[in-house]
Short mmCIF file of C-alpha atoms in Angstrom, two decimals:
data_model
loop_
_atom_site.label_atom_id
_atom_site.label_comp_id
_atom_site.label_asym_id
_atom_site.label_seq_id
_atom_site.Cartn_x
_atom_site.Cartn_y
_atom_site.Cartn_z
CA MET A 1 1.29 15.93 -2.58
CA PRO A 2 -2.02 17.59 -1.87
CA THR A 3 -4.69 15.26 -0.54
CA PRO A 4 -7.77 15.19 -2.81
CA ASP A 5 -10.84 16.91 -1.35
CA PHE A 6 -12.93 13.73 -1.38
CA ILE A 7 -10.37 12.02 0.88
CA LEU A 8 -10.34 14.97 3.28
CA ARG A 9 -14.14 14.72 3.51
CA LEU A 10 -13.96 10.97 4.15
CA ARG A 11 -11.31 11.43 6.85
CA LYS A 12 -13.73 13.64 8.80
CA HIS A 13 -15.89 10.53 9.21
CA VAL A 14 -13.37 7.68 9.44
CA GLY A 15 -10.38 9.39 11.04
CA HIS A 16 -7.19 7.44 10.42
CA GLU A 17 -8.96 4.17 9.54
CA LEU A 18 -7.83 2.26 6.47
CA LEU A 19 -9.13 3.69 3.19
CA TRP A 20 -9.22 1.57 0.04
CA LEU A 21 -8.13 3.77 -2.88
CA THR A 22 -7.42 3.32 -6.57
CA GLY A 23 -4.12 4.66 -7.82
CA VAL A 24 -2.75 5.03 -11.33
CA THR A 25 0.92 4.97 -12.25
CA ALA A 26 2.55 5.99 -15.54
CA VAL A 27 5.71 4.40 -16.84
CA VAL A 28 6.47 6.84 -19.65
CA VAL A 29 8.94 5.38 -22.12
CA ALA A 30 10.48 7.63 -24.77
CA GLU A 31 11.42 6.38 -28.24
CA SER A 32 15.03 6.28 -26.98
CA GLY A 33 13.97 3.89 -24.21
CA GLU A 34 14.49 6.51 -21.48
CA ILE A 35 11.97 6.57 -18.63
CA LEU A 36 10.35 9.71 -17.23
CA LEU A 37 10.75 10.12 -13.47
CA HIS A 38 10.08 12.88 -10.97
CA ARG A 39 11.52 13.53 -7.54
CA ARG A 40 8.51 13.78 -5.24
CA ALA A 41 8.06 16.90 -3.11
CA ASP A 42 6.45 14.97 -0.23
CA ASP A 43 9.29 12.52 0.44
CA GLY A 44 12.18 13.59 -1.83
CA PHE A 45 12.40 10.21 -3.57
CA TRP A 46 12.46 9.55 -7.30
CA SER A 47 9.36 7.83 -8.64
CA THR A 48 7.13 7.31 -11.63
CA PRO A 49 4.34 9.90 -11.93
CA GLY A 50 0.80 9.02 -10.92
CA GLY A 51 -1.95 9.68 -8.45
CA ILE A 52 -5.33 8.83 -7.00
CA LEU A 53 -8.51 8.50 -9.02
CA GLU A 54 -11.21 11.01 -8.19
CA PRO A 55 -14.73 9.56 -7.83
CA GLY A 56 -16.15 8.82 -11.30
CA GLU A 57 -12.84 9.48 -13.08
CA GLN A 58 -11.62 7.05 -15.72
CA PRO A 59 -8.15 5.58 -14.98
CA ALA A 60 -6.52 6.60 -18.28
CA ALA A 61 -7.87 10.16 -18.03
CA ALA A 62 -6.62 10.46 -14.44
CA LEU A 63 -3.23 9.21 -15.53
CA VAL A 64 -2.90 11.74 -18.36
CA ARG A 65 -3.93 14.54 -15.97
CA GLU A 66 -1.51 13.48 -13.22
CA VAL A 67 1.51 13.14 -15.54
CA ALA A 68 0.88 16.58 -17.07
CA GLU A 69 0.43 18.18 -13.62
CA GLU A 70 3.52 16.59 -12.07
CA THR A 71 5.96 16.64 -15.00
CA GLY A 72 4.69 18.92 -17.79
CA VAL A 73 4.78 15.98 -20.23
CA ASP A 74 1.70 15.03 -22.25
CA VAL A 75 1.30 11.26 -22.65
CA ALA A 76 -0.75 8.69 -24.51
CA PRO A 77 -1.43 5.50 -22.55
CA GLU A 78 -0.47 2.47 -24.67
CA ARG A 79 -1.43 -0.48 -22.49
CA ILE A 80 -2.05 -1.59 -18.94
CA ALA A 81 1.19 -3.04 -17.59
CA SER A 82 -0.02 -4.30 -14.20
CA VAL A 83 -2.91 -4.32 -11.76
CA VAL A 84 -1.77 -4.96 -8.20
CA THR A 85 -3.11 -4.52 -4.69
CA GLU A 86 -0.31 -2.96 -2.65
CA PRO A 87 0.20 -3.63 1.08
CA PRO A 88 -1.44 -1.18 3.52
CA PHE A 89 0.57 1.97 4.21
CA THR A 90 0.48 4.51 7.05
CA TYR A 91 1.37 8.13 6.38
CA GLY A 92 3.29 10.20 8.94
CA ASN A 93 0.04 11.78 10.15
CA GLY A 94 -1.43 8.33 10.95
CA ASP A 95 -3.74 8.07 7.94
CA ARG A 96 -3.90 4.47 6.71
CA VAL A 97 -4.44 3.58 3.05
CA GLN A 98 -4.30 0.60 0.76
CA PHE A 99 -4.07 1.07 -2.99
CA MET A 100 -5.12 -0.98 -5.93
CA ASP A 101 -2.65 0.34 -8.49
CA VAL A 102 -3.21 0.28 -12.24
CA THR A 103 0.09 0.88 -14.01
CA PHE A 104 0.03 2.01 -17.63
CA ARG A 105 2.88 2.03 -20.13
CA CYS A 106 2.72 5.40 -21.89
CA ARG A 107 4.54 7.28 -24.61
CA PRO A 108 5.25 11.01 -24.58
CA VAL A 109 3.27 13.01 -27.15
CA GLY A 110 4.07 16.61 -26.18
CA GLY A 111 4.80 19.08 -23.46
CA SER A 112 8.16 19.71 -21.86
CA ALA A 113 9.63 18.02 -18.79
CA ARG A 114 9.61 20.42 -15.83
CA PRO A 115 8.89 20.19 -12.11
CA ASP A 116 5.70 21.81 -10.86
CA GLU A 117 7.36 22.53 -7.47
CA GLU A 118 4.18 21.49 -5.63
CA GLU A 119 4.34 17.75 -6.28
CA SER A 120 7.69 17.48 -8.11
CA LEU A 121 11.08 18.91 -7.15
CA GLU A 122 12.86 17.59 -10.26
CA VAL A 123 11.86 15.83 -13.48
CA GLY A 124 14.14 13.89 -15.77
CA TRP A 125 14.56 11.17 -18.36
CA PHE A 126 16.70 8.19 -17.32
CA ALA A 127 18.19 5.28 -19.25
CA PRO A 128 16.83 1.99 -17.88
CA ASP A 129 20.32 0.98 -16.75
CA ARG A 130 20.92 4.32 -15.00
CA LEU A 131 17.80 4.72 -12.87
CA PRO A 132 18.21 6.53 -9.54
CA PRO A 133 17.55 4.56 -6.35
CA MET A 134 13.83 3.86 -5.96
CA ASN A 135 11.74 1.55 -3.84
CA GLU A 136 11.00 -1.99 -4.97
CA ARG A 137 7.36 -1.19 -5.75
CA VAL A 138 8.35 1.46 -8.32
CA MET A 139 11.06 -0.75 -9.82
CA ARG A 140 8.52 -3.59 -10.19
CA ARG A 141 6.09 -1.31 -12.02
CA ILE A 142 8.83 -0.18 -14.41
CA ALA A 143 9.84 -3.80 -15.08
CA HIS A 144 6.25 -4.80 -15.87
CA ALA A 145 5.82 -1.83 -18.23
CA ARG A 146 9.00 -2.70 -20.12
CA GLU A 147 7.90 -6.32 -20.65
CA GLU A 148 5.92 -7.31 -23.70
CA GLY A 149 2.75 -9.33 -23.39
CA PRO A 150 -0.32 -9.20 -21.18
CA ALA A 151 -0.63 -7.13 -18.04
CA TYR A 152 0.84 -8.53 -14.83
CA TYR A 153 -1.52 -9.45 -12.01
CA ALA A 154 -1.09 -11.63 -8.94
CA ALA A 155 -2.27 -15.12 -9.74
CA PRO A 156 -5.27 -16.36 -7.71
#
């Protein structure tokens, strides 16, 4: 996935040091209960769509933009499903990041599922009991979005 310009500018100053970033994730649930996933171009794994907030961008607006770019599906955010600080992560090039992720449950409102071939190799709808293998972090986000009630957060 292309690195946002503001991060490239920051990296010129901080090198590979840890950057604190805000991410947004969409768990898009169709009326049938199927979940929208895309196979990421950067690592080849299936995941929920999402991305990094640009400076000054509102989380819900960023989410709608990212889902449309990556999958071709237009969404309406329904509620925040979770707010979680993820463990630090190091990319293959040595860049270190830590994300605060805001996961939204969304419903599709238009568009057509298709890969963009820059960020997504494949896009598809999956029944909750037939999800492809995904990492625990993604599975946790999906579980929180499918639950009713208030958003999940780590208790103090």
